[in-house]
Short mmCIF file of C-alpha atoms in Angstrom, two decimals:
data_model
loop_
_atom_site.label_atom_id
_atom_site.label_comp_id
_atom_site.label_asym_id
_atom_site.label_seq_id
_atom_site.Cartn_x
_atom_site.Cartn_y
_atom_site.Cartn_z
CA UNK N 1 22.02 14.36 -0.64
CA UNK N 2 20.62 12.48 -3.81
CA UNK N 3 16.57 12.49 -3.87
CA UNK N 4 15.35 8.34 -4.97
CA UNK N 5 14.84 7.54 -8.48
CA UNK N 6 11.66 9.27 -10.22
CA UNK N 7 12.62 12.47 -7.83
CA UNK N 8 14.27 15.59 -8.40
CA UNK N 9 15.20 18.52 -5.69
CA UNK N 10 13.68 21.68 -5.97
CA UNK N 11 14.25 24.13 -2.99
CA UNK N 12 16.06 21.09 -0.86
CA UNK N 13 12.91 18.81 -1.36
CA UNK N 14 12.54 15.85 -3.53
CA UNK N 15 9.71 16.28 -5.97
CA UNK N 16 8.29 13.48 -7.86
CA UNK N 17 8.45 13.85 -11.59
CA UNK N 18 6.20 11.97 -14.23
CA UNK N 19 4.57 12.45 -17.67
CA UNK N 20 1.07 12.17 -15.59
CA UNK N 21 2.00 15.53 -14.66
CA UNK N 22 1.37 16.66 -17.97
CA UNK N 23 -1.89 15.97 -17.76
CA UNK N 24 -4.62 18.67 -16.49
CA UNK N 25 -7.35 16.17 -15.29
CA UNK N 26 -7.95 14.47 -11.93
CA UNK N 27 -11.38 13.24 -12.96
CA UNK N 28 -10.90 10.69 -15.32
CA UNK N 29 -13.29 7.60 -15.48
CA UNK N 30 -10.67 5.16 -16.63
CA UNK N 31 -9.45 7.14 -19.45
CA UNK N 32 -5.54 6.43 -20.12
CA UNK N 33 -4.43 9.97 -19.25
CA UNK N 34 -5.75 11.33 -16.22
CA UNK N 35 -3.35 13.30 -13.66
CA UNK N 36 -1.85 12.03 -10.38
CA UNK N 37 -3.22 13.92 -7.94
CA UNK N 38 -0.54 15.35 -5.62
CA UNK N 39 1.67 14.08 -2.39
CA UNK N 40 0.69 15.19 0.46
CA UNK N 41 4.27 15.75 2.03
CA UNK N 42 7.86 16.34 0.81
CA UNK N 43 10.58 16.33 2.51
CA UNK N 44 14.66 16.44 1.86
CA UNK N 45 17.10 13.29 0.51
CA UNK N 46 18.35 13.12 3.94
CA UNK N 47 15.08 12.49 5.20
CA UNK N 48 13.98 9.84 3.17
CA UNK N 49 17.24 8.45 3.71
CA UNK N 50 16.93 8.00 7.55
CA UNK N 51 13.59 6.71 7.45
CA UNK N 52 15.05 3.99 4.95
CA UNK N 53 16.83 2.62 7.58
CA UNK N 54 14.40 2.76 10.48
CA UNK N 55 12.27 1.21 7.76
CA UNK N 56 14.56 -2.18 8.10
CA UNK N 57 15.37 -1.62 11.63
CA UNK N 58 14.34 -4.16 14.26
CA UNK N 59 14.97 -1.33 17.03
CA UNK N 60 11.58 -0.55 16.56
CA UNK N 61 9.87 -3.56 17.81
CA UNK N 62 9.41 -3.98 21.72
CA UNK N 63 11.76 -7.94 21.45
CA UNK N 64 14.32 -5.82 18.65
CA UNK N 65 13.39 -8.62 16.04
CA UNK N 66 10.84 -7.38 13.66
CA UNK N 67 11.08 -4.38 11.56
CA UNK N 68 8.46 -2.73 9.24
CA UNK N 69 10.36 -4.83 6.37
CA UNK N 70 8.90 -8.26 8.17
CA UNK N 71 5.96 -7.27 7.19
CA UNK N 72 5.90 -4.82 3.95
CA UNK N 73 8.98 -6.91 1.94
CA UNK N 74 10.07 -5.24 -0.93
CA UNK N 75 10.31 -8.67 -2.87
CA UNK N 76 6.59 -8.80 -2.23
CA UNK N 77 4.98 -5.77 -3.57
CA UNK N 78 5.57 -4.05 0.02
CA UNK N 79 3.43 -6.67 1.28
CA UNK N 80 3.99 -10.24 2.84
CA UNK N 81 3.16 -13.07 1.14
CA UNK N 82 0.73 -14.22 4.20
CA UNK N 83 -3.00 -13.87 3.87
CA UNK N 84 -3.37 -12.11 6.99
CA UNK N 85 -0.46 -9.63 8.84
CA UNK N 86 2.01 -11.15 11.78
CA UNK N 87 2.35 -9.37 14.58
CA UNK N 88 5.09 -9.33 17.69
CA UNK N 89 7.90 -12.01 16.23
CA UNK N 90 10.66 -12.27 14.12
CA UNK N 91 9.49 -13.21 10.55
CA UNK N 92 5.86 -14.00 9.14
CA UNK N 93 5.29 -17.00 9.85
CA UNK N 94 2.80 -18.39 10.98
CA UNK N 95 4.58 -20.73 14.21
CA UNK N 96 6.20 -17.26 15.35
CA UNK N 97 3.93 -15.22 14.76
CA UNK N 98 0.66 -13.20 16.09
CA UNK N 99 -2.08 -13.61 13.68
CA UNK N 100 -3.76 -10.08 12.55
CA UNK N 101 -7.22 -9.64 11.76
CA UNK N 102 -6.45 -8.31 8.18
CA UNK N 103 -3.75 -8.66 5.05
CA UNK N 104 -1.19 -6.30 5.35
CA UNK N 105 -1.69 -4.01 2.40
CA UNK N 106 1.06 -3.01 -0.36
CA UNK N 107 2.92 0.37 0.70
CA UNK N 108 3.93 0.88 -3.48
CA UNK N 109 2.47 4.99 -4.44
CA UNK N 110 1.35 5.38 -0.78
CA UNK N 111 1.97 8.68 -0.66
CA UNK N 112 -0.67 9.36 -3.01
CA UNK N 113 -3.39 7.73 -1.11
CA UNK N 114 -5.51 9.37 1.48
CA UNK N 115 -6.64 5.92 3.32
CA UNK N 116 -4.32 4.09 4.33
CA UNK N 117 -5.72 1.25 6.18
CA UNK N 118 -8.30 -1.48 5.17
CA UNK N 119 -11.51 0.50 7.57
CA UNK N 120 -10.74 3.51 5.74
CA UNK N 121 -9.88 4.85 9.46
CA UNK N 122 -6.33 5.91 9.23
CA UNK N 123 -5.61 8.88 7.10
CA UNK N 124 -2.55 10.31 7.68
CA UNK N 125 0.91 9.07 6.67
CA UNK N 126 2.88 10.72 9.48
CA UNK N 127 0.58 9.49 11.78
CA UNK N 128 0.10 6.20 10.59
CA UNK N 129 4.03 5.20 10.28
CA UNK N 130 4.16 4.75 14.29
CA UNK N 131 1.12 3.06 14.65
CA UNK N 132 1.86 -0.96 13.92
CA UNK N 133 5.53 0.37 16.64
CA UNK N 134 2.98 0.72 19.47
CA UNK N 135 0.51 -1.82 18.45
CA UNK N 136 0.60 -4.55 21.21
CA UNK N 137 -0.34 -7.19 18.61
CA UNK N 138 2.21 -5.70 16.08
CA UNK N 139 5.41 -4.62 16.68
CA UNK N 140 4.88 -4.13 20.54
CA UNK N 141 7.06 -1.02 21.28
CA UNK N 142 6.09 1.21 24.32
CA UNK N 143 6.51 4.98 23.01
CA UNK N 144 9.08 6.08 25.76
CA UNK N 145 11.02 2.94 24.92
CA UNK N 146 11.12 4.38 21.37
CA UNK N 147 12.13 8.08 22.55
CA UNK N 148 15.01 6.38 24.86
CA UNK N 149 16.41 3.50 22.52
CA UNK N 150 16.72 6.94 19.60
CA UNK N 151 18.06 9.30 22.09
CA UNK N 152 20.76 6.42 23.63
CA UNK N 153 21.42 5.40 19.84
CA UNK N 154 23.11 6.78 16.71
CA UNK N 155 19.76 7.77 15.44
CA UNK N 156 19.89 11.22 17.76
CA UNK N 157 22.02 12.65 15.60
CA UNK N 158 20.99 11.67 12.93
CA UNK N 159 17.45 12.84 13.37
CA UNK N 160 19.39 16.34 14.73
CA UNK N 161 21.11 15.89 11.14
CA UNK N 162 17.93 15.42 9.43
CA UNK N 163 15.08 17.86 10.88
CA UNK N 164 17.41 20.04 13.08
CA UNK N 165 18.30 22.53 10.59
CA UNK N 166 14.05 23.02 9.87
CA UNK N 167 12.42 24.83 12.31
CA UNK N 168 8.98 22.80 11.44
CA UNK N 169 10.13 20.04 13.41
CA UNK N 170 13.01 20.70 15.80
CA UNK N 171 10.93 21.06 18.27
CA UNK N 172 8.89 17.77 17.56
CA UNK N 173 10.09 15.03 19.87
CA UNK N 174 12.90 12.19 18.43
CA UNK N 175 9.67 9.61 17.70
CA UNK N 176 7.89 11.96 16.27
CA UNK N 177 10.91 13.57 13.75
CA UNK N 178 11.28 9.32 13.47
CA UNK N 179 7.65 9.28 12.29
CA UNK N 180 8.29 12.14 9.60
CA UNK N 181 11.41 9.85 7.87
CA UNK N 182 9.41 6.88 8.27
CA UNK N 183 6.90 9.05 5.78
CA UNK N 184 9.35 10.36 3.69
CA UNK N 185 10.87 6.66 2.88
CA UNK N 186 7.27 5.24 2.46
CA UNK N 187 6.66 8.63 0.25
CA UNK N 188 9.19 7.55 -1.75
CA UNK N 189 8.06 4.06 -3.15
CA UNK N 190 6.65 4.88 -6.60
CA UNK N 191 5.89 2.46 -9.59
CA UNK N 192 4.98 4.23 -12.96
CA UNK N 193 6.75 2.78 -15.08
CA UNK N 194 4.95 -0.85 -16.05
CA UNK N 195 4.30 -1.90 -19.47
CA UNK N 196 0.73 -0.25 -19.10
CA UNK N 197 3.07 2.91 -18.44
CA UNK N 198 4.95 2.65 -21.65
CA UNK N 199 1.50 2.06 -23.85
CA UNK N 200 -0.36 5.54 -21.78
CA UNK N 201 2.48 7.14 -23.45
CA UNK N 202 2.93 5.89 -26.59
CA UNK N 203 4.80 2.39 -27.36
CA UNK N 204 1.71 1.11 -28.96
CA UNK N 205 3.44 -2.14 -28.45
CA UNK N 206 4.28 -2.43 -24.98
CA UNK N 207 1.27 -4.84 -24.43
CA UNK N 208 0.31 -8.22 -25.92
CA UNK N 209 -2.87 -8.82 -27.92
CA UNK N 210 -4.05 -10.71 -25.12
CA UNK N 211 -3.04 -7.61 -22.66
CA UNK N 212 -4.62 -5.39 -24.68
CA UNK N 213 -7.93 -7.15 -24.69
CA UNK N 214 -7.70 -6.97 -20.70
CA UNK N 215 -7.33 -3.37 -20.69
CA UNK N 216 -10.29 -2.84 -22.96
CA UNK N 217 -12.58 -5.45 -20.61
CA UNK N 218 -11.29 -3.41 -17.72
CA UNK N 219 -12.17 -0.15 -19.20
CA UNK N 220 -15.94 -1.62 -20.42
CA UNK N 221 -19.18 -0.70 -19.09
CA UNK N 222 -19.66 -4.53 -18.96
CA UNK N 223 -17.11 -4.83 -15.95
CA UNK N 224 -16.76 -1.42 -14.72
CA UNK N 225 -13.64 -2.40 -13.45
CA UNK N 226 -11.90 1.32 -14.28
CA UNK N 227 -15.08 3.02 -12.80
CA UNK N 228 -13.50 2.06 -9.37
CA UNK N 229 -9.84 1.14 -10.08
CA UNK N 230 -9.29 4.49 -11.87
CA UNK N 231 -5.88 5.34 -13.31
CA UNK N 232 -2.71 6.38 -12.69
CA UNK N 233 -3.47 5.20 -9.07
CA UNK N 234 -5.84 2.45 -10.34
CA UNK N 235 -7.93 3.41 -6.85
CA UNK N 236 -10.40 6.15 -6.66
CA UNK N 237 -9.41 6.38 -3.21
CA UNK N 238 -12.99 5.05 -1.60
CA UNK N 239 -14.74 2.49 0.37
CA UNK N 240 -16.70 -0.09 -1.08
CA UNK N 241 -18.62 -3.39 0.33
CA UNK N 242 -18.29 -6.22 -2.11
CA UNK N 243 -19.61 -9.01 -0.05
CA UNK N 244 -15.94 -10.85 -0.02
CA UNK N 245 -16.43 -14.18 1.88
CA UNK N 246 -14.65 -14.76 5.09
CA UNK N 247 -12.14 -17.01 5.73
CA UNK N 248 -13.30 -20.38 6.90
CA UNK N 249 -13.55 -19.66 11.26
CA UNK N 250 -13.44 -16.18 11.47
CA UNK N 251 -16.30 -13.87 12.20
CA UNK N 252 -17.28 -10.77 9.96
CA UNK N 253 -14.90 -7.90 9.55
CA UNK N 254 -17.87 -4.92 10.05
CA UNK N 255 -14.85 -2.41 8.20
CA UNK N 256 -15.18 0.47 7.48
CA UNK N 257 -18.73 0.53 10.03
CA UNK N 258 -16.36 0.79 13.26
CA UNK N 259 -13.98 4.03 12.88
CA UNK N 260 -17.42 6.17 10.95
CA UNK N 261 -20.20 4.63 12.76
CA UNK N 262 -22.40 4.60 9.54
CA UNK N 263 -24.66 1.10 8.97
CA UNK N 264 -23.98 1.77 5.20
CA UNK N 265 -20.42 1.06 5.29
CA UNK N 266 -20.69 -2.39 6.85
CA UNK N 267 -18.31 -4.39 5.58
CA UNK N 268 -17.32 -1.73 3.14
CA UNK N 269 -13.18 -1.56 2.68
CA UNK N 270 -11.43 0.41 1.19
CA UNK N 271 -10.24 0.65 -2.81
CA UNK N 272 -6.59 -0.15 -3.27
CA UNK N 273 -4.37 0.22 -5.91
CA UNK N 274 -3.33 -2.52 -8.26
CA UNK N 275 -0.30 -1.13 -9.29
CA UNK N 276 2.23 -4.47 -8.93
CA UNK N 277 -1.24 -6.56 -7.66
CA UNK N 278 0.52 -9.71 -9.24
CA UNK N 279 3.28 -9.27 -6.43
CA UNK N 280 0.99 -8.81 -3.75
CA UNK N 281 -0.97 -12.32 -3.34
CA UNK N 282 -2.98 -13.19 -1.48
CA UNK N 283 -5.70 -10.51 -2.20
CA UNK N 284 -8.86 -8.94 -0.34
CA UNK N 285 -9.07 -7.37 3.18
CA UNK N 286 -8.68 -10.68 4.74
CA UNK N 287 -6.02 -13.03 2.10
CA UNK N 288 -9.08 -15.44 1.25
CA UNK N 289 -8.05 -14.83 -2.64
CA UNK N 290 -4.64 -16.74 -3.29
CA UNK N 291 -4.64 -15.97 -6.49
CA UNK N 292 -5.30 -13.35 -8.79
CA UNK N 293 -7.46 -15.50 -11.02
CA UNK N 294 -9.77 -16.15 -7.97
CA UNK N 295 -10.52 -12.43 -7.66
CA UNK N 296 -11.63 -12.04 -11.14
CA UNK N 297 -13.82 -15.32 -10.49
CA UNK N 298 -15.43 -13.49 -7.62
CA UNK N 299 -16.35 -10.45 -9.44
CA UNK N 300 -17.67 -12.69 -12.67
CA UNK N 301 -19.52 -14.51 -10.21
CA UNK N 302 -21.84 -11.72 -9.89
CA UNK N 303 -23.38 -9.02 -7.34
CA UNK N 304 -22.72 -10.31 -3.66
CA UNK N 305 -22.66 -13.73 -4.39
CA UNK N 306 -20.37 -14.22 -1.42
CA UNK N 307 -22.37 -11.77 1.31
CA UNK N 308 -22.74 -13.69 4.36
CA UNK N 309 -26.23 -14.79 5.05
CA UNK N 310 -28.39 -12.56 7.17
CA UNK N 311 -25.39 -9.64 6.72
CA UNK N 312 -27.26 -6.24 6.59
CA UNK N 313 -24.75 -5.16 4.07
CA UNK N 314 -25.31 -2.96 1.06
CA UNK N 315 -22.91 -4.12 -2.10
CA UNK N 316 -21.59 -1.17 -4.36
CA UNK N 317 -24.07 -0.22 -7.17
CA UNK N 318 -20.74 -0.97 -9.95
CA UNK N 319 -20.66 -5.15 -8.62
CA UNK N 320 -22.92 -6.33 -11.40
CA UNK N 321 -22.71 -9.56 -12.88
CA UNK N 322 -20.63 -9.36 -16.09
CA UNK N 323 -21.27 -12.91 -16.99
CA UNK N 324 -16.91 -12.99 -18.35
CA UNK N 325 -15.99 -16.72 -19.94
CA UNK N 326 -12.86 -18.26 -19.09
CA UNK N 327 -10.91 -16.37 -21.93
CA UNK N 328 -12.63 -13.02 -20.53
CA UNK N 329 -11.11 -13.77 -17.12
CA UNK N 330 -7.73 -14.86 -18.28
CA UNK N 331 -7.35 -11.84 -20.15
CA UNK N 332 -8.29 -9.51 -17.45
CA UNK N 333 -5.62 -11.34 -15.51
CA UNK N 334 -3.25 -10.70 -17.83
CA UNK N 335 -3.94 -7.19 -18.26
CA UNK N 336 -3.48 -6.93 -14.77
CA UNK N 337 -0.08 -8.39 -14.49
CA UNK N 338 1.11 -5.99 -16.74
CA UNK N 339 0.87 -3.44 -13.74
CA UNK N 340 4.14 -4.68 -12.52
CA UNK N 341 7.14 -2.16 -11.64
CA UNK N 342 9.36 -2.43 -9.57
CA UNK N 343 12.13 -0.87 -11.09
CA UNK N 344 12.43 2.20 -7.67
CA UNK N 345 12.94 -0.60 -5.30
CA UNK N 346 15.31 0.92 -2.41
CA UNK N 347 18.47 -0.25 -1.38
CA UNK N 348 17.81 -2.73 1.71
CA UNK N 349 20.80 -1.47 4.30
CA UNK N 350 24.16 -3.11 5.02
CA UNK N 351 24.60 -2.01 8.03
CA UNK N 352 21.93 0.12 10.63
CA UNK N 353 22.52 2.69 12.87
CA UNK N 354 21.47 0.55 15.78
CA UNK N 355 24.01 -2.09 14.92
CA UNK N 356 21.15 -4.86 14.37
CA UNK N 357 20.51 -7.36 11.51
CA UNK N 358 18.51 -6.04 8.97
CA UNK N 359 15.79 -8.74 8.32
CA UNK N 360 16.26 -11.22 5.72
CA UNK N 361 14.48 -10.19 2.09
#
């Protein structure tokens, strides 16, 4: 009955709390204090509980050996390590697993963000939670196999504990009551509190010279960097086509073209956060970056200097060609690293309600 760290209850619902909320603005260019803009669900500490532990069940895959976890690892920024998702197996690797078309993308703040997949075609938490369960190539989990194995396991009363005593959602099925905690645990994974955190708010010395001439590259009209990556969220929450190269083999990724059918969104992805980006190699829609140093590279490099020939693709306007030297870059880098918090990392489970093995982290 405890809301997470960085929450507090107000009417039986966990509220996140932050100095950004002192802060009128949402329309900051890259200034230092500019508002979060608000979550788009709340729900109760028993809520966020549960979907903890679906979170690191393996019940939800069709074989009962991969959970969400496999894939968004806490140890990795919520990510996995691989430069493109595994799908139906235990694990991410490569041997075992089903290769994805795209990286699997950091779940740190995602309750904040109103895309949530690379195409910019997914938009809904709630909605979103269930669909890697049912993907064949993911998790492979048939949706009445879901609605028996949580009605024949401990998680019916649970979920009756949960959402029974809310008339919103007792009459909502058991997967989709499941797909509500699965939002309210993902809800829950917040990181404000880096060193970049502690300098917004005064500990002028919370970053290193070096740091410090990172942050003012990244907020410069010569990169542009903030006019894109704008904080709290370091995301202005849009698409963009940036000509990214493509992995040696595989065809072009259209993006964000397929779920809007517009030609001017070809190839165009969208915007993520870099909150904790130095957890979450390897980088870009597709893993080509390993490092973070190579993505800075890229964007030195200049205006679509990786576009595939004959593409029709239109970069952003902001990919220029800043011309950065070698100090410029490292120092950007370093800026960027100090993003890192992790210090709201759940508790991975003991023990689950369906008596499986949480996955190793």
């Amino acid at each position: 009955d405890t809301c997470p760290a960085g929450f507090i209850q107000e009417a039986g619902r966990c509220q996140f709390v932050s100095l950004y909320g002192q802060f009128a603005s949402f329309a900051g260019q890259g200034g230092l204090r500019t508002a979060l803009p608000p979550m788009a669900h709340s729900y109760t500490p028993r809520q966020i509980d549960l979907g903890r532990y679906l979170f690191f069940d393996p019940l939800l895959s069709g074989a009962r050996d991969m959970s969400c976890a496999n894939c968004h690892r806490p140890a990795a920024g919520f990510s996995d390590g691989q430069a493109r998702a595994m799908g139906r197996a235990p694990g991410v690797t490569p041997a075992r697993g089903q290769l994805l078309p795209r990286n699997t993308p950091s779940l740190w703040n995602v309750g904040f963000f109103r895309l949530l997949s690379w195409d910019g075609g997914r938009t809904d938490l709630i909605e979103q939670t269930l669909v890697p369960v049912f993907a064949a190539d993911e998790m492979n989990l048939q949706a009445a196999e879901l609605e028996r194995r949580l009605a024949q396991s401990s998680y019916r009363e649970l979920l009756a504990q949960a959402f029974g005593g809310d008339e919103r959602y007792r009459a909502l099925s058991l997967s989709e009551q499941a797909a509500h905690a699965l939002a309210a645990f993902q809800g829950s994974l917040v990181s404000f509190n880096s060193r970049y955190d502690y300098y917004v708010f005064g500990a002028k010395n919370a970053l290193t010279e070096q740091e410090m001439r990172g942050l003012t590259l990244f907020r410069s009209f010569e990169t542009r960097c903030s006019e894109c990556h704008i904080p709290p969220l370091f995301s202005n929450q849009q698409l963009a086509t940036l000509g990214v190269p493509e992995p040696a083999g595989k065809v072009f990724d259209a993006g964000a073209q397929k779920p809007t059918g517009r030609a001017d969104l070809r190839g165009a992805f969208r915007i993520p956060s870099l909150r904790n980006v130095a957890l979450t190699a390897p980088y870009m829609h597709n893993g080509v970056f390993s490092q973070l140093e190579d993505v800075v590279k890229f964007y030195a490099d200049g205006r679509g200097n990786s576009a595939p020939p004959g593409e029709p693709i239109k970069i952003h306007w902001h990919i220029g060609q800043p011309d950065l030297d070698a100090q410029q870059q490292a120092d950007l880098v370093a800026f960027l690293r100090s993003l890192t918090d992790t210090s709201h990392l759940p508790v991975v489970p003991g023990e689950l309600p369906s008596g499986l093995d949480a996955p190793s982290m």
